[in-house]
Amino acid sequence: MLKKLFDKHFHYWIILPSIFLLAFVVVYPTFNLFYTSLFMKNGQLGITRFVGLQNYQKLLFEDSKFWPYLAHTFIYVGSAVTISLILGLIISNILNKAIKFRGALRTMMLLPWMIPLVLTGITWRWIMQDIYGAFNAILMQLGIIDQSIAWLTEANSAMASVITADFWANTPFVTIILLAGLQSIPDQLYEAANVDGANGWQKFWHITLPLLKPSIFVALVMRTLFAIRALDIVYALTGGGPGSSTEVLASYIYNLGRRWLRMGYGSAVGVILLLITIMLVFLFMYILKPESVKE
Amino acid sequence: MKKLSVLLIVVSLMVVFSFNVMAQDYAEEITIYNSGGLEHDPATAKDIERFEKEYGVTVNVVEVPWQYQIDKLTTVFSSKSSQVDAFVGSYFMLTNFAMPKWLEPIPFTEEEEKRFSPGVLAASTYKGVTYGAPRMMKDTQLYYRTDLLKEAGLEVPKTWDDLVKVAKALTKDTDGDGNIDQYGFGYLGADKLGFTFRTFLYQSGGEMFDESLNPVFNSSAGVKALTFMSDLVNKHKVTPKGIISMGEGNVGDLFISGKLASVASVPPLHERILSSDLKDKASIALAPSGDVTNTTYLDGNVIFVSSFSKKKDTAIAFAKFMSNYQSSLHELVVEGNNSPNPHVFSDPEVTEKFPEKWVKVLEESVKDVKAENYPFYLQVEQTLRQEIQNALNGTKTPEKALDDAAKAIDELYSNVLGI
């Protein structure tokens, strides 16, 4: 009887462990995040009280920090991801060509990615300092500026510093994915294009880019996921300042949930960030996925 | 003779028995969280070793970067875990942990309490109960270059006005390239901006909160303090603009490397000076006075015992041991940290190591320190720091920045504490 049942539903039994695993690492935490967001839960005061959707109401309509931090998140993620994608595309194309020391260059290119992000943040904080920072020294030696600039003390330049540190650290990741994608494009297509008299730009636009779309999609989605929840660089480089000009939703969640133990409210911000991330992934899917997959 | 032998045996047995009881009173081991790595904390390491030897207790030390200590401990204590018996924390953590009843009182005797300076003891006391054993302190002193002052024929500044005058004279473009190479004065920025502000606030006669926990740092004294901090950077231009993002280490580096002629900083900067090229070119003085006092804000290390510990007696013995005379002396002599116990300043080890003037300044400084206890230190500090930065980079006026900070903190307390 049991054997019959087992044989009949064999395919279900096979995937059961995976379902349990997924339920444990994905479904339960997600459900718990939403469930916790329905409570006023302050670990420091030991208070837990059901408040329904009040956390969301407060967050969206009363919290003076949420919307500015959301705007900072979009600026940070949008700029850092776009720049690293463009740079990744350029670098991967260069490294895909038969150039000298290609192997060594590929390894060197990975170095920034190997450094822990907190260290990247600390290093860039030194680089951007006004008095002893290397960035000012280089600009002054090149004659671009004649006075030191305190990059980390103004809102815009501090955000630009965070974005710079981020794409410096994460461009290698994009490059690796795109390089793998480039290597999967058959040479025959380029040879045929050569026969047809296509120039470099035409080959890139009509062959490389369309065939690289799946890799770009993967790189874009992964980079966005990493950047939208990134906390390390912001914390180590600016600490969210000056003022709150580089505070992002990830740092807000960290402060609310981890440091201030306002678990319920922090979870509500987490749910909103999760929804934004899901929407972004669907948007990328809609724009970049091949037609066959969309259907 | 026989009677005497019996008596001796009985007494011996009693002594052996009582020693056994004493030994049994203490746990075999305890776990403490230390603020930072022990390799950078040689005095703490030395005293832990002494405690282990004297009490026969093994101390397991978990090294936690000080920036994350509150986060880590909050996570541990909110789950009522007994994994931490005691921790080396900061004075400002007191209310954070005492309010939710996560700390065990330290039963100091009257005699033991007398060891500490009153300001330090007050900073370790919450609602009349002492929860912290003061180990060392970081109060603000003025560190200055004696050679530069002498060269310019200037006296050590004693007031804020003197400070501006001296700092202006010492702010120089030494190589004539149009960039300032030597700033006259610096203070602690970044995560220590609140620390610096509180010192200037107290010196102007202000306070952070009133007795009902209403924020009052936006008083005229507060505005004066923040205006002074801002003016040093933006009006007098004697303090580098980047100070906003420089913490204790960075500012110390600037002084040691000659980029700052004077700095309001905390021990153990003098320890760094003693082992640098500035050894004979720098000295310390009391922080210049504001309108009212030269009180400085008190930070430093204090030992707290967890109320969830299952080895409280051992942990309390540890806390008391780490704050006794010998331990305070080690902090001062080995690491250069100021002592909450004023008696150590006359110890030969201290007078031998530090110039006489430095010892006098440190001793005097300890007498006039202050730290207010208030809840949600981290939230308050972050809000305050953000608004101070807004004032320093000109985004807001000092008055507006402090009003906004007070409003945000008032809302926080009203929402969460129901005040």
Coordinates of N, CA and C in Angstrom, one line a residue, chain A residues 40 42-45 47 58 69 125-126 129-132 140 146-148 150 152-155 235 239 241-244 247 254-255 258-262, chain B residues 67-68 71-72 74-75 78 96 99-100 102 178-179 183 240-242 244-246 250 253-254 259 376 378-379 382 385-386 389-390 393 412 415-417:
Chain A
M40 N 3.4 46.2 17.4 CA 4.3 47.2 18.0 C 5.2 46.3 18.9
N42 N 8.7 46.3 20.9 CA 9.9 47.0 21.3 C 10.7 46.1 22.3
G43 N 11.8 45.6 21.8 CA 12.6 44.6 22.6 C 13.2 45.3 23.8
Q44 N 13.5 46.6 23.7 CA 14.2 47.2 24.8 C 13.2 47.4 26.0
L45 N 12.0 47.7 25.7 CA 11.0 47.9 26.7 C 10.2 46.6 27.0
I47 N 7.8 45.3 25.1 CA 6.4 45.5 24.8 C 6.1 44.8 23.4
K58 N 1.7 54.6 9.7 CA 2.6 55.6 10.2 C 3.8 55.8 9.3
Y69 N 14.6 58.8 2.8 CA 15.5 57.6 2.8 C 15.2 56.7 1.5
R125 N 36.9 56.2 2.9 CA 36.8 57.4 3.9 C 38.1 58.1 4.0
W126 N 39.2 57.3 4.0 CA 40.5 57.9 4.0 C 40.8 58.6 2.7
Q129 N 39.1 62.0 2.4 CA 39.3 63.1 3.4 C 39.8 64.3 2.8
D130 N 39.5 65.5 3.4 CA 39.9 66.8 2.8 C 41.4 67.1 3.1
I131 N 41.9 66.7 4.2 CA 43.3 67.1 4.6 C 44.3 66.1 4.1
Y132 N 44.1 64.8 4.3 CA 45.1 63.9 3.9 C 44.7 62.9 2.9
M140 N 44.6 67.8 -7.2 CA 45.4 69.0 -7.1 C 46.7 68.9 -8.0
D146 N 42.3 73.7 -6.9 CA 43.5 74.3 -6.2 C 43.2 74.4 -4.7
Q147 N 42.0 74.0 -4.3 CA 41.7 74.0 -2.8 C 41.2 72.6 -2.5
S148 N 41.6 72.1 -1.3 CA 41.0 70.8 -0.9 C 39.5 70.8 -0.7
A150 N 36.2 69.1 1.0 CA 35.8 68.1 2.1 C 34.6 67.3 1.5
L152 N 33.2 64.6 2.2 CA 32.3 63.8 3.0 C 31.4 64.8 3.9
T153 N 31.6 66.1 3.7 CA 30.8 67.0 4.6 C 29.6 67.6 3.9
E154 N 29.5 67.5 2.6 CA 28.4 68.0 1.9 C 27.5 66.8 1.4
A155 N 26.2 67.1 1.4 CA 25.2 66.0 1.1 C 25.5 65.3 -0.3
Y235 N 27.6 52.6 6.0 CA 28.0 52.8 7.4 C 29.4 53.1 7.6
G239 N 28.5 56.8 7.6 CA 27.7 56.6 8.8 C 26.3 57.2 8.6
G241 N 25.7 60.1 7.2 CA 25.8 61.5 7.2 C 26.4 62.1 5.9
P242 N 26.6 63.4 5.8 CA 26.3 64.4 6.9 C 24.8 64.6 7.0
G243 N 24.4 64.9 8.2 CA 23.0 64.9 8.5 C 22.4 63.5 8.3
S244 N 21.4 63.4 7.5 CA 20.9 62.0 7.1 C 21.0 61.9 5.6
E247 N 21.6 58.3 4.4 CA 20.8 57.2 5.0 C 20.0 56.5 3.9
Y254 N 18.2 48.5 9.7 CA 19.2 48.0 10.6 C 19.1 48.8 12.0
N255 N 18.9 50.1 11.8 CA 18.8 50.9 13.1 C 17.5 50.6 13.8
R258 N 17.7 46.3 14.6 CA 18.9 45.7 15.3 C 19.4 46.6 16.4
R259 N 19.4 47.9 16.2 CA 20.0 48.7 17.2 C 19.0 49.2 18.2
W260 N 17.8 49.6 17.7 CA 16.8 50.1 18.6 C 15.7 49.1 19.0
L261 N 15.8 47.9 18.4 CA 14.9 46.8 18.7 C 13.4 47.2 18.5
R262 N 13.1 48.1 17.6 CA 11.7 48.3 17.2 C 11.4 47.4 16.1
Chain B
Q67 N 31.8 49.9 18.5 CA 30.7 50.5 17.7 C 29.5 49.6 17.7
Y68 N 29.8 48.2 17.9 CA 28.7 47.3 17.8 C 28.3 46.7 19.1
D71 N 24.6 47.0 20.1 CA 23.8 46.2 19.3 C 23.9 44.7 19.7
K72 N 25.1 44.3 19.9 CA 25.3 42.9 20.3 C 24.7 42.5 21.6
T74 N 22.4 44.2 23.2 CA 21.0 44.4 23.2 C 20.3 43.1 22.7
T75 N 20.9 42.5 21.7 CA 20.4 41.2 21.1 C 20.5 40.1 22.2
S78 N 18.0 41.0 25.2 CA 16.6 41.0 24.9 C 16.1 39.6 24.9
N96 N 20.5 52.7 28.9 CA 20.0 51.8 27.8 C 19.8 50.4 28.4
M99 N 17.4 50.6 32.4 CA 16.0 50.8 32.3 C 15.2 49.5 32.0
P100 N 15.6 48.7 31.1 CA 14.9 47.4 30.9 C 15.2 46.4 32.0
W102 N 18.3 45.1 32.8 CA 19.2 44.1 32.3 C 20.5 44.1 33.1
G178 N 48.4 78.4 -1.1 CA 47.0 78.8 -1.0 C 46.1 77.8 -0.2
N179 N 46.7 76.7 0.2 CA 46.0 75.8 1.1 C 46.5 75.8 2.5
Y183 N 46.2 73.8 10.8 CA 45.0 74.4 11.4 C 45.2 74.7 12.9
P240 N 39.5 72.4 10.5 CA 39.2 71.9 9.1 C 37.7 71.5 8.9
K241 N 37.2 71.7 7.7 CA 35.8 71.4 7.5 C 35.5 69.9 7.6
G242 N 36.6 69.1 7.2 CA 36.4 67.6 7.2 C 36.3 67.0 8.6
I244 N 34.0 67.1 10.5 CA 32.6 66.5 10.6 C 32.7 65.0 10.5
S245 N 33.6 64.5 9.7 CA 33.7 63.1 9.5 C 34.9 62.4 10.1
M246 N 35.5 63.1 11.0 CA 36.7 62.5 11.6 C 36.5 62.2 13.1
N250 N 41.3 59.7 13.9 CA 41.7 60.5 12.8 C 42.2 61.9 13.3
D253 N 45.5 61.6 14.8 CA 46.5 61.5 13.7 C 46.9 62.9 13.2
L254 N 45.9 63.8 13.0 CA 46.1 65.1 12.5 C 47.0 65.9 13.5
K259 N 49.2 68.6 11.6 CA 48.2 69.4 10.8 C 47.3 70.2 11.7
F376 N 17.5 55.4 25.5 CA 17.7 55.4 24.0 C 18.8 56.2 23.6
L378 N 21.4 55.6 21.8 CA 21.8 55.5 20.4 C 20.9 56.4 19.5
Q379 N 19.6 56.3 19.7 CA 18.7 57.1 18.9 C 18.9 58.6 19.1
Q382 N 22.2 59.6 17.5 CA 22.2 59.7 16.0 C 21.4 60.9 15.6
R385 N 23.6 63.9 16.3 CA 24.8 64.0 15.4 C 24.4 64.5 14.0
Q386 N 23.2 63.9 13.5 CA 22.8 64.4 12.2 C 22.5 65.9 12.2
Q389 N 25.7 67.9 12.4 CA 26.4 67.9 11.0 C 25.7 68.9 10.1
N390 N 24.3 69.0 10.2 CA 23.6 69.9 9.4 C 23.9 71.4 9.7
N393 N 27.7 72.0 8.4 CA 27.9 72.2 6.9 C 27.0 73.2 6.4
L412 N 10.2 60.9 19.9 CA 10.7 59.5 20.2 C 10.3 59.1 21.6
N415 N 6.4 58.9 21.9 CA 5.9 57.7 21.2 C 6.2 56.4 21.9
V416 N 7.5 56.3 22.3 CA 7.9 55.0 22.8 C 7.8 54.9 24.4
L417 N 8.1 56.0 25.0 CA 8.1 55.9 26.5 C 6.8 56.4 27.1

